[in-house]
PDB file of C-alpha atoms in Angstrom:
ATOM      1  CA  UNK A  50       0.211  -0.218   0.048  1.00 74.00           C
ATOM      2  CA  UNK A  51       2.843   2.260   1.165  1.00 76.00           C
ATOM      3  CA  UNK A  52       4.386   1.645  -2.888  1.00 78.00           C
ATOM      4  CA  UNK A  53       1.065   2.658  -4.216  1.00 84.00           C
ATOM      5  CA  UNK A  54       0.280   5.469  -2.146  1.00 82.00           C
ATOM      6  CA  UNK A  55       3.896   6.860  -3.583  1.00 80.00           C
ATOM      7  CA  UNK A  56       3.153   6.569  -7.013  1.00 79.00           C
ATOM      8  CA  UNK A  57      -0.170   7.867  -6.947  1.00 83.00           C
ATOM      9  CA  UNK A  58       1.686  10.938  -5.203  1.00 83.00           C
ATOM     10  CA  UNK A  59       3.740  11.208  -7.387  1.00 79.00           C
ATOM     11  CA  UNK A  60       1.696  11.010 -10.540  1.00 78.00           C
ATOM     12  CA  UNK A  61      -0.395  13.154  -8.800  1.00 77.00           C
ATOM     13  CA  UNK A  62       2.069  16.209  -8.624  1.00 77.00           C
ATOM     14  CA  UNK A  63       3.070  15.481 -12.376  1.00 73.00           C
ATOM     15  CA  UNK A  64      -0.560  15.402 -13.919  1.00 70.00           C
ATOM     16  CA  UNK A  65      -0.855  19.001 -11.775  1.00 69.00           C
ATOM     17  CA  UNK A  66       1.119  20.373 -14.660  1.00 69.00           C
ATOM     18  CA  UNK A  67      -1.010  18.409 -17.109  1.00 68.00           C
ATOM     19  CA  UNK A  68      -2.945  20.787 -19.449  1.00 69.00           C
ATOM     20  CA  UNK A  69      -5.544  18.581 -18.978  1.00 65.00           C
ATOM     21  CA  UNK A  70      -6.041  18.922 -15.635  1.00 68.00           C
ATOM     22  CA  UNK A  71      -7.397  22.605 -16.126  1.00 73.00           C
ATOM     23  CA  UNK A  72      -9.325  21.452 -19.161  1.00 74.00           C
ATOM     24  CA  UNK A  73     -11.200  19.405 -17.314  1.00 71.00           C
ATOM     25  CA  UNK A  74     -11.615  21.200 -14.611  1.00 75.00           C
ATOM     26  CA  UNK A  75     -13.041  24.085 -16.592  1.00 80.00           C
ATOM     27  CA  UNK A  76     -14.715  22.112 -19.084  1.00 76.00           C
ATOM     28  CA  UNK A  77     -16.611  20.576 -16.074  1.00 77.00           C
ATOM     29  CA  UNK A  78     -17.397  24.225 -14.512  1.00 78.00           C
ATOM     30  CA  UNK A  79     -18.653  25.454 -17.656  1.00 81.00           C
ATOM     31  CA  UNK A  80     -20.743  22.878 -19.135  1.00 77.00           C
ATOM     32  CA  UNK A  81     -22.857  22.066 -15.576  1.00 76.00           C
ATOM     33  CA  UNK A  82     -23.326  25.990 -14.770  1.00 76.00           C
ATOM     34  CA  UNK A  83     -25.053  26.504 -19.150  1.00 77.00           C
ATOM     35  CA  UNK A  84     -27.178  23.005 -17.793  1.00 72.00           C
ATOM     36  CA  UNK A  85     -27.773  24.378 -14.587  1.00 69.00           C
ATOM     37  CA  UNK A  86     -29.534  27.619 -15.843  1.00 69.00           C
ATOM     38  CA  UNK A  87     -30.842  25.430 -18.725  1.00 64.00           C
ATOM     39  CA  UNK A  88     -32.434  23.308 -16.499  1.00 54.00           C
ATOM     40  CA  UNK A  89     -35.442  25.040 -15.437  1.00 51.00           C
ATOM     41  CA  UNK A  90     -37.163  24.710 -18.394  1.00 51.00           C
ATOM     42  CA  UNK A  91     -38.729  21.908 -18.317  1.00 49.00           C
ATOM     43  CA  UNK A  92     -39.063  21.440 -14.409  1.00 49.00           C
ATOM     44  CA  UNK A  93     -42.541  22.596 -14.269  1.00 49.00           C
ATOM     45  CA  UNK A  94     -44.184  20.636 -16.952  1.00 49.00           C
ATOM     46  CA  UNK A  95     -42.405  17.159 -15.242  1.00 49.00           C
ATOM     47  CA  UNK A  96     -43.389  18.567 -11.586  1.00 55.00           C
ATOM     48  CA  UNK A  97     -40.045  18.168 -10.431  1.00 66.00           C
ATOM     49  CA  UNK A  98     -37.474  20.070  -8.648  1.00 71.00           C
ATOM     50  CA  UNK A  99     -34.296  21.855 -10.462  1.00 77.00           C
ATOM     51  CA  UNK A 100     -31.596  20.141  -9.783  1.00 80.00           C
ATOM     52  CA  UNK A 101     -33.044  16.516 -10.390  1.00 79.00           C
ATOM     53  CA  UNK A 102     -33.541  17.571 -13.680  1.00 80.00           C
ATOM     54  CA  UNK A 103     -30.048  19.583 -13.478  1.00 82.00           C
ATOM     55  CA  UNK A 104     -28.879  16.074 -13.324  1.00 85.00           C
ATOM     56  CA  UNK A 105     -30.131  14.711 -16.332  1.00 82.00           C
ATOM     57  CA  UNK A 106     -28.943  16.580 -18.382  1.00 82.00           C
ATOM     58  CA  UNK A 107     -25.449  16.153 -16.276  1.00 87.00           C
ATOM     59  CA  UNK A 108     -26.368  12.800 -16.607  1.00 88.00           C
ATOM     60  CA  UNK A 109     -25.959  12.898 -20.658  1.00 84.00           C
ATOM     61  CA  UNK A 110     -23.445  15.778 -20.395  1.00 86.00           C
ATOM     62  CA  UNK A 111     -21.341  13.105 -18.047  1.00 91.00           C
ATOM     63  CA  UNK A 112     -21.810  10.110 -20.750  1.00 92.00           C
ATOM     64  CA  UNK A 113     -19.410  12.151 -23.462  1.00 92.00           C
ATOM     65  CA  UNK A 114     -17.021  14.166 -20.905  1.00 90.00           C
ATOM     66  CA  UNK A 115     -16.169  12.428 -18.274  1.00 93.00           C
ATOM     67  CA  UNK A 116     -14.757   9.486 -20.678  1.00 95.00           C
ATOM     68  CA  UNK A 117     -13.302  11.455 -22.676  1.00 92.00           C
ATOM     69  CA  UNK A 118     -11.319  12.979 -19.682  1.00 89.00           C
ATOM     70  CA  UNK A 119     -10.416   9.806 -18.919  1.00 93.00           C
ATOM     71  CA  UNK A 120      -8.834   8.867 -22.148  1.00 93.00           C
ATOM     72  CA  UNK A 121      -6.837  12.224 -22.261  1.00 88.00           C
ATOM     73  CA  UNK A 122      -5.397  11.946 -19.310  1.00 88.00           C
ATOM     74  CA  UNK A 123      -4.326   7.822 -19.798  1.00 91.00           C
ATOM     75  CA  UNK A 124      -3.271   7.567 -23.669  1.00 91.00           C
ATOM     76  CA  UNK A 125       0.014   8.247 -22.548  1.00 89.00           C
ATOM     77  CA  UNK A 126       0.872   6.427 -18.953  1.00 90.00           C
ATOM     78  CA  UNK A 127       2.591   3.993 -20.689  1.00 92.00           C
ATOM     79  CA  UNK A 128       3.679   4.746 -23.960  1.00 91.00           C
ATOM     80  CA  UNK A 129       4.995   8.196 -22.691  1.00 89.00           C
ATOM     81  CA  UNK A 130       7.087   6.372 -19.615  1.00 88.00           C
ATOM     82  CA  UNK A 131       8.520   4.368 -23.053  1.00 88.00           C
ATOM     83  CA  UNK A 132       9.014   7.034 -24.846  1.00 88.00           C
ATOM     84  CA  UNK A 133      10.994   9.687 -22.549  1.00 86.00           C
ATOM     85  CA  UNK A 134      13.142   6.278 -21.317  1.00 86.00           C
ATOM     86  CA  UNK A 135      11.746   6.410 -18.155  1.00 86.00           C
ATOM     87  CA  UNK A 136      10.377   2.906 -17.856  1.00 85.00           C
ATOM     88  CA  UNK A 137      13.163   0.888 -17.644  1.00 86.00           C
ATOM     89  CA  UNK A 138      14.293   3.057 -14.483  1.00 83.00           C
ATOM     90  CA  UNK A 139      10.501   3.095 -13.042  1.00 83.00           C
ATOM     91  CA  UNK A 140      10.930  -0.974 -13.362  1.00 82.00           C
ATOM     92  CA  UNK A 141      14.289  -0.974 -11.525  1.00 83.00           C
ATOM     93  CA  UNK A 142      12.364   0.312  -8.461  1.00 81.00           C
ATOM     94  CA  UNK A 143      10.719  -2.197  -5.728  1.00 83.00           C
ATOM     95  CA  UNK A 144       7.218  -1.790  -7.006  1.00 84.00           C
ATOM     96  CA  UNK A 145       4.761  -4.215  -8.843  1.00 88.00           C
ATOM     97  CA  UNK A 146       3.655  -3.144 -11.985  1.00 90.00           C
ATOM     98  CA  UNK A 147       0.064  -3.562 -10.971  1.00 92.00           C
ATOM     99  CA  UNK A 148       1.343  -1.200  -8.184  1.00 91.00           C
ATOM    100  CA  UNK A 149       2.552   1.212 -10.417  1.00 91.00           C
ATOM    101  CA  UNK A 150      -0.625   1.416 -12.445  1.00 93.00           C
ATOM    102  CA  UNK A 151      -2.878   1.175  -9.087  1.00 94.00           C
ATOM    103  CA  UNK A 152      -0.787   4.628  -7.963  1.00 92.00           C
ATOM    104  CA  UNK A 153      -1.560   5.693 -12.017  1.00 93.00           C
ATOM    105  CA  UNK A 154      -5.223   4.754 -11.456  1.00 94.00           C
ATOM    106  CA  UNK A 155      -5.398   6.188  -7.457  1.00 93.00           C
ATOM    107  CA  UNK A 156      -3.618   9.494  -9.132  1.00 92.00           C
ATOM    108  CA  UNK A 157      -5.742  10.311 -11.940  1.00 92.00           C
ATOM    109  CA  UNK A 158      -8.791   9.316 -11.089  1.00 94.00           C
ATOM    110  CA  UNK A 159      -8.340  11.956  -7.484  1.00 92.00           C
ATOM    111  CA  UNK A 160      -8.290  14.446 -10.943  1.00 89.00           C
ATOM    112  CA  UNK A 161     -11.219  13.265 -12.449  1.00 90.00           C
ATOM    113  CA  UNK A 162     -13.164  12.778  -8.862  1.00 92.00           C
ATOM    114  CA  UNK A 163     -11.975  16.717  -8.218  1.00 88.00           C
ATOM    115  CA  UNK A 164     -12.644  18.396 -11.522  1.00 86.00           C
ATOM    116  CA  UNK A 165     -16.050  16.487 -11.475  1.00 90.00           C
ATOM    117  CA  UNK A 166     -16.766  17.456  -7.254  1.00 90.00           C
ATOM    118  CA  UNK A 167     -16.428  21.459  -8.537  1.00 87.00           C
ATOM    119  CA  UNK A 168     -18.562  21.099 -11.796  1.00 87.00           C
ATOM    120  CA  UNK A 169     -21.144  19.583 -10.343  1.00 89.00           C
ATOM    121  CA  UNK A 170     -21.000  20.906  -6.704  1.00 90.00           C
ATOM    122  CA  UNK A 171     -21.272  24.648  -8.650  1.00 86.00           C
ATOM    123  CA  UNK A 172     -24.289  23.543 -10.853  1.00 84.00           C
ATOM    124  CA  UNK A 173     -25.830  22.316  -7.182  1.00 85.00           C
ATOM    125  CA  UNK A 174     -25.079  25.612  -5.455  1.00 86.00           C
ATOM    126  CA  UNK A 175     -26.631  27.424  -8.775  1.00 82.00           C
ATOM    127  CA  UNK A 176     -29.480  25.015  -8.077  1.00 81.00           C
ATOM    128  CA  UNK A 177     -29.926  25.430  -4.836  1.00 83.00           C
ATOM    129  CA  UNK A 178     -29.886  29.490  -4.893  1.00 83.00           C
ATOM    130  CA  UNK A 179     -33.431  29.562  -7.213  1.00 79.00           C
ATOM    131  CA  UNK A 180     -35.194  26.659  -6.045  1.00 75.00           C
ATOM    132  CA  UNK A 181     -35.333  26.084  -2.620  1.00 77.00           C
ATOM    133  CA  UNK A 182     -36.818  22.536  -3.248  1.00 77.00           C
ATOM    134  CA  UNK A 183     -33.849  21.695  -5.637  1.00 77.00           C
ATOM    135  CA  UNK A 184     -32.434  19.714  -1.803  1.00 84.00           C
ATOM    136  CA  UNK A 185     -34.845  16.624  -2.391  1.00 81.00           C
ATOM    137  CA  UNK A 186     -31.919  16.726  -5.951  1.00 81.00           C
ATOM    138  CA  UNK A 187     -28.966  15.801  -3.588  1.00 87.00           C
ATOM    139  CA  UNK A 188     -28.966  11.875  -3.733  1.00 89.00           C
ATOM    140  CA  UNK A 189     -29.377  12.223  -7.753  1.00 88.00           C
ATOM    141  CA  UNK A 190     -26.382  14.850  -7.752  1.00 90.00           C
ATOM    142  CA  UNK A 191     -24.388  12.478  -4.793  1.00 92.00           C
ATOM    143  CA  UNK A 192     -25.384   8.981  -7.355  1.00 93.00           C
ATOM    144  CA  UNK A 193     -23.973  10.774 -10.132  1.00 94.00           C
ATOM    145  CA  UNK A 194     -20.952  12.249  -8.760  1.00 94.00           C
ATOM    146  CA  UNK A 195     -19.819   9.057  -7.336  1.00 96.00           C
ATOM    147  CA  UNK A 196     -20.656   7.045 -10.246  1.00 96.00           C
ATOM    148  CA  UNK A 197     -19.586   9.391 -12.657  1.00 95.00           C
ATOM    149  CA  UNK A 198     -16.189   8.301 -11.166  1.00 96.00           C
ATOM    150  CA  UNK A 199     -16.679   5.103 -11.012  1.00 97.00           C
ATOM    151  CA  UNK A 200     -17.511   5.784 -15.119  1.00 97.00           C
ATOM    152  CA  UNK A 201     -13.890   7.549 -15.398  1.00 96.00           C
ATOM    153  CA  UNK A 202     -12.165   4.827 -13.431  1.00 97.00           C
ATOM    154  CA  UNK A 203     -13.376   2.477 -16.199  1.00 97.00           C
ATOM    155  CA  UNK A 204     -11.666   4.653 -19.163  1.00 97.00           C
ATOM    156  CA  UNK A 205      -8.659   5.504 -16.851  1.00 96.00           C
ATOM    157  CA  UNK A 206      -8.108   1.892 -17.100  1.00 96.00           C
ATOM    158  CA  UNK A 207      -8.884   1.222 -20.712  1.00 97.00           C
ATOM    159  CA  UNK A 208      -6.912   4.119 -21.866  1.00 96.00           C
ATOM    160  CA  UNK A 209      -3.543   2.688 -19.561  1.00 96.00           C
ATOM    161  CA  UNK A 210      -3.999  -0.740 -21.455  1.00 96.00           C
ATOM    162  CA  UNK A 211      -4.389   0.526 -24.886  1.00 96.00           C
ATOM    163  CA  UNK A 212      -1.344   2.865 -24.042  1.00 95.00           C
ATOM    164  CA  UNK A 213       0.738  -0.660 -23.050  1.00 94.00           C
ATOM    165  CA  UNK A 214      -0.699  -2.174 -26.256  1.00 93.00           C
ATOM    166  CA  UNK A 215       0.307   1.538 -28.636  1.00 91.00           C
ATOM    167  CA  UNK A 216       4.004   1.440 -27.296  1.00 81.00           C
ATOM    168  CA  UNK A 217       3.719   5.680 -28.497  1.00 90.00           C
ATOM    169  CA  UNK A 218       1.761   7.939 -27.470  1.00 90.00           C
ATOM    170  CA  UNK A 219       0.865   9.070 -31.097  1.00 90.00           C
ATOM    171  CA  UNK A 220      -0.589   5.214 -31.450  1.00 93.00           C
ATOM    172  CA  UNK A 221      -2.204   5.717 -28.358  1.00 93.00           C
ATOM    173  CA  UNK A 222      -3.625   8.558 -28.797  1.00 93.00           C
ATOM    174  CA  UNK A 223      -5.802   7.287 -31.947  1.00 95.00           C
ATOM    175  CA  UNK A 224      -7.152   3.797 -29.970  1.00 95.00           C
ATOM    176  CA  UNK A 225      -8.276   5.810 -27.134  1.00 95.00           C
ATOM    177  CA  UNK A 226     -10.587   8.361 -29.502  1.00 94.00           C
ATOM    178  CA  UNK A 227     -11.130   5.107 -31.556  1.00 96.00           C
ATOM    179  CA  UNK A 228     -12.330   3.760 -28.339  1.00 96.00           C
ATOM    180  CA  UNK A 229     -14.636   6.809 -27.449  1.00 96.00           C
ATOM    181  CA  UNK A 230     -15.737   7.439 -30.703  1.00 96.00           C
ATOM    182  CA  UNK A 231     -16.602   3.286 -30.293  1.00 96.00           C
ATOM    183  CA  UNK A 232     -18.407   2.886 -26.869  1.00 94.00           C
ATOM    184  CA  UNK A 233     -19.908   6.640 -26.723  1.00 93.00           C
ATOM    185  CA  UNK A 234     -20.959   7.449 -29.748  1.00 91.00           C
ATOM    186  CA  UNK A 235     -21.338   4.779 -32.459  1.00 94.00           C
ATOM    187  CA  UNK A 236     -22.354   2.490 -29.874  1.00 93.00           C
ATOM    188  CA  UNK A 237     -25.619   3.666 -29.640  1.00 88.00           C
ATOM    189  CA  UNK A 238     -26.250   4.240 -32.866  1.00 90.00           C
ATOM    190  CA  UNK A 239     -25.737   1.150 -33.553  1.00 91.00           C
ATOM    191  CA  UNK A 240     -28.140  -0.323 -31.445  1.00 87.00           C
ATOM    192  CA  UNK A 241     -30.511   1.918 -32.446  1.00 85.00           C
ATOM    193  CA  UNK A 242     -30.536   1.035 -35.793  1.00 88.00           C
ATOM    194  CA  UNK A 243     -30.864  -2.836 -35.140  1.00 87.00           C
ATOM    195  CA  UNK A 244     -33.469  -2.043 -32.591  1.00 83.00           C
ATOM    196  CA  UNK A 245     -35.649  -0.034 -35.308  1.00 85.00           C
ATOM    197  CA  UNK A 246     -34.632  -2.900 -38.093  1.00 87.00           C
ATOM    198  CA  UNK A 247     -35.697  -5.657 -35.417  1.00 81.00           C
ATOM    199  CA  UNK A 248     -39.164  -3.664 -34.762  1.00 78.00           C
ATOM    200  CA  UNK A 249     -39.970  -5.359 -31.724  1.00 75.00           C
ATOM    201  CA  UNK A 250     -38.638  -8.379 -32.288  1.00 80.00           C
ATOM    202  CA  UNK A 251     -35.750 -11.101 -30.130  1.00 82.00           C
ATOM    203  CA  UNK A 252     -33.549  -7.949 -30.034  1.00 81.00           C
ATOM    204  CA  UNK A 253     -35.738  -5.919 -29.244  1.00 78.00           C
ATOM    205  CA  UNK A 254     -36.831  -7.769 -26.000  1.00 79.00           C
ATOM    206  CA  UNK A 255     -34.404 -10.256 -24.973  1.00 80.00           C
ATOM    207  CA  UNK A 256     -30.967  -8.713 -26.353  1.00 86.00           C
ATOM    208  CA  UNK A 257     -31.077  -4.931 -26.331  1.00 86.00           C
ATOM    209  CA  UNK A 258     -31.585  -4.660 -22.468  1.00 84.00           C
ATOM    210  CA  UNK A 259     -28.096  -6.812 -22.099  1.00 87.00           C
ATOM    211  CA  UNK A 260     -26.156  -4.602 -25.085  1.00 89.00           C
ATOM    212  CA  UNK A 261     -26.761  -1.694 -22.937  1.00 89.00           C
ATOM    213  CA  UNK A 262     -25.278  -3.129 -19.573  1.00 91.00           C
ATOM    214  CA  UNK A 263     -22.324  -4.314 -21.710  1.00 93.00           C
ATOM    215  CA  UNK A 264     -21.072  -1.174 -22.354  1.00 94.00           C
ATOM    216  CA  UNK A 265     -20.015   0.776 -19.238  1.00 95.00           C
ATOM    217  CA  UNK A 266     -21.326   3.948 -20.593  1.00 94.00           C
ATOM    218  CA  UNK A 267     -25.135   2.951 -20.543  1.00 91.00           C
ATOM    219  CA  UNK A 268     -24.873   1.267 -17.868  1.00 92.00           C
ATOM    220  CA  UNK A 269     -23.496   4.903 -15.798  1.00 94.00           C
ATOM    221  CA  UNK A 270     -26.442   6.080 -18.153  1.00 89.00           C
ATOM    222  CA  UNK A 271     -29.393   3.732 -17.338  1.00 87.00           C
ATOM    223  CA  UNK A 272     -28.213   4.058 -13.307  1.00 90.00           C
ATOM    224  CA  UNK A 273     -28.820   7.583 -13.020  1.00 87.00           C
ATOM    225  CA  UNK A 274     -31.626   8.205 -15.129  1.00 81.00           C
ATOM    226  CA  UNK A 275     -33.823   4.881 -13.703  1.00 76.00           C
ATOM    227  CA  UNK A 276     -32.666   5.774  -9.829  1.00 63.00           C
ATOM    228  CA  UNK A 277     -33.438  10.016 -10.575  1.00 62.00           C
ATOM    229  CA  UNK A 278     -37.432  11.361 -10.554  1.00 54.00           C
ATOM    230  CA  UNK A 279     -36.438  12.934 -13.687  1.00 50.00           C
ATOM    231  CA  UNK A 280     -36.147  10.330 -15.930  1.00 50.00           C
ATOM    232  CA  UNK A 281     -38.807  12.237 -18.387  1.00 48.00           C
ATOM    233  CA  UNK A 282     -36.637  14.890 -19.339  1.00 48.00           C
ATOM    234  CA  UNK A 283     -34.071  12.291 -20.905  1.00 50.00           C
ATOM    235  CA  UNK A 284     -34.689  10.470 -24.128  1.00 49.00           C
ATOM    236  CA  UNK A 285     -33.440   8.015 -26.291  1.00 52.00           C
ATOM    237  CA  UNK A 286     -31.487   4.979 -25.044  1.00 54.00           C
ATOM    238  CA  UNK A 287     -32.190   6.020 -22.248  1.00 53.00           C
ATOM    239  CA  UNK A 288     -35.899   6.187 -22.072  1.00 54.00           C
ATOM    240  CA  UNK A 289     -34.680   1.946 -21.655  1.00 58.00           C
ATOM    241  CA  UNK A 290     -34.507   3.080 -17.966  1.00 54.00           C
ATOM    242  CA  UNK A 291     -37.411   1.940 -16.716  1.00 60.00           C
ATOM    243  CA  UNK A 292     -37.306  -1.046 -18.238  1.00 69.00           C
ATOM    244  CA  UNK A 293     -33.543  -2.255 -16.854  1.00 78.00           C
ATOM    245  CA  UNK A 294     -33.617  -3.285 -12.659  1.00 82.00           C
ATOM    246  CA  UNK A 295     -32.036  -0.637 -10.671  1.00 83.00           C
ATOM    247  CA  UNK A 296     -29.218  -3.309  -9.330  1.00 86.00           C
ATOM    248  CA  UNK A 297     -28.324  -4.536 -12.798  1.00 89.00           C
ATOM    249  CA  UNK A 298     -27.133  -1.353 -13.772  1.00 89.00           C
ATOM    250  CA  UNK A 299     -25.541  -0.640 -10.815  1.00 91.00           C
ATOM    251  CA  UNK A 300     -23.792  -3.720 -11.077  1.00 94.00           C
ATOM    252  CA  UNK A 301     -23.026  -3.192 -13.638  1.00 94.00           C
ATOM    253  CA  UNK A 302     -21.232   0.165 -13.616  1.00 95.00           C
ATOM    254  CA  UNK A 303     -19.709  -1.233 -10.352  1.00 95.00           C
ATOM    255  CA  UNK A 304     -17.747  -4.483 -12.294  1.00 96.00           C
ATOM    256  CA  UNK A 305     -16.380  -2.135 -15.645  1.00 97.00           C
ATOM    257  CA  UNK A 306     -13.557  -0.535 -13.326  1.00 96.00           C
ATOM    258  CA  UNK A 307     -12.340  -3.835 -12.023  1.00 96.00           C
ATOM    259  CA  UNK A 308     -12.513  -5.674 -15.695  1.00 96.00           C
ATOM    260  CA  UNK A 309     -10.555  -2.283 -16.935  1.00 96.00           C
ATOM    261  CA  UNK A 310      -7.837  -2.430 -14.251  1.00 95.00           C
ATOM    262  CA  UNK A 311      -7.122  -6.411 -15.148  1.00 96.00           C
ATOM    263  CA  UNK A 312      -6.958  -5.558 -18.992  1.00 95.00           C
ATOM    264  CA  UNK A 313      -4.461  -2.391 -18.452  1.00 96.00           C
ATOM    265  CA  UNK A 314      -2.386  -5.028 -16.150  1.00 95.00           C
ATOM    266  CA  UNK A 315      -2.215  -7.426 -18.022  1.00 95.00           C
ATOM    267  CA  UNK A 316      -1.323  -5.593 -21.264  1.00 94.00           C
ATOM    268  CA  UNK A 317       1.122  -3.533 -18.871  1.00 93.00           C
ATOM    269  CA  UNK A 318       3.166  -6.910 -18.298  1.00 92.00           C
ATOM    270  CA  UNK A 319       3.962  -7.112 -21.823  1.00 89.00           C
ATOM    271  CA  UNK A 320       5.864  -4.212 -21.783  1.00 86.00           C
ATOM    272  CA  UNK A 321       9.538  -4.652 -22.355  1.00 81.00           C
ATOM    273  CA  UNK A 322      11.440  -1.779 -21.479  1.00 70.00           C
TER     274      UNK A 322
END
């Protein structure tokens, strides 16, 4: 544990000098403020407080932004060490490779949690300032916060795995963007096209819910929307939230970071200095 914390401390100090940290905090804050300002429009028709509607909007934002920020922070975690020639020195220390990965993960998760906390906190403050009933939405905001961190941890682990496989930051960056486009954008479009083509058949009734839970981004969105009072504010794939049990989406959200960590550790073990 001491070696993991030491690695995490070093990585955290290095990451604080990374421009992506400032970008992450600024983006989360900016978009949270915009969504909080726009969140009051549907509250009357939905009969829910402003913060709950803001949380539904933030869920749709986080499912795109959090994975992207996580991949931007992690794509050169291993490949960068290889390119700079620091990996052989790092591996001479009495630290196991899994401890190196865990240290990097702890540092990056802390930074991502900071960005999420600042952004969501400002959105909550803005909602509470204008709507005294917004306190009812705080549990939903809390769920969104810790699940956003878990979603980020999943894509951090995926970024480490891609970084180890690519061995070069340029190649890892391309793979990271491809993964983001595939899982966050194209995956849902493919599912929706399949549902339309299936026209209420076996895919729609049996395979579609499983396919949603198999994607960490969709599992995150389903869990937060199904636990929120403002589900009616969502549309698209998020409309399936009511049809999938809450525990299934929660289990998927919790397991994906462990799967990503295992993939990252396995890929890093194959990297030679």
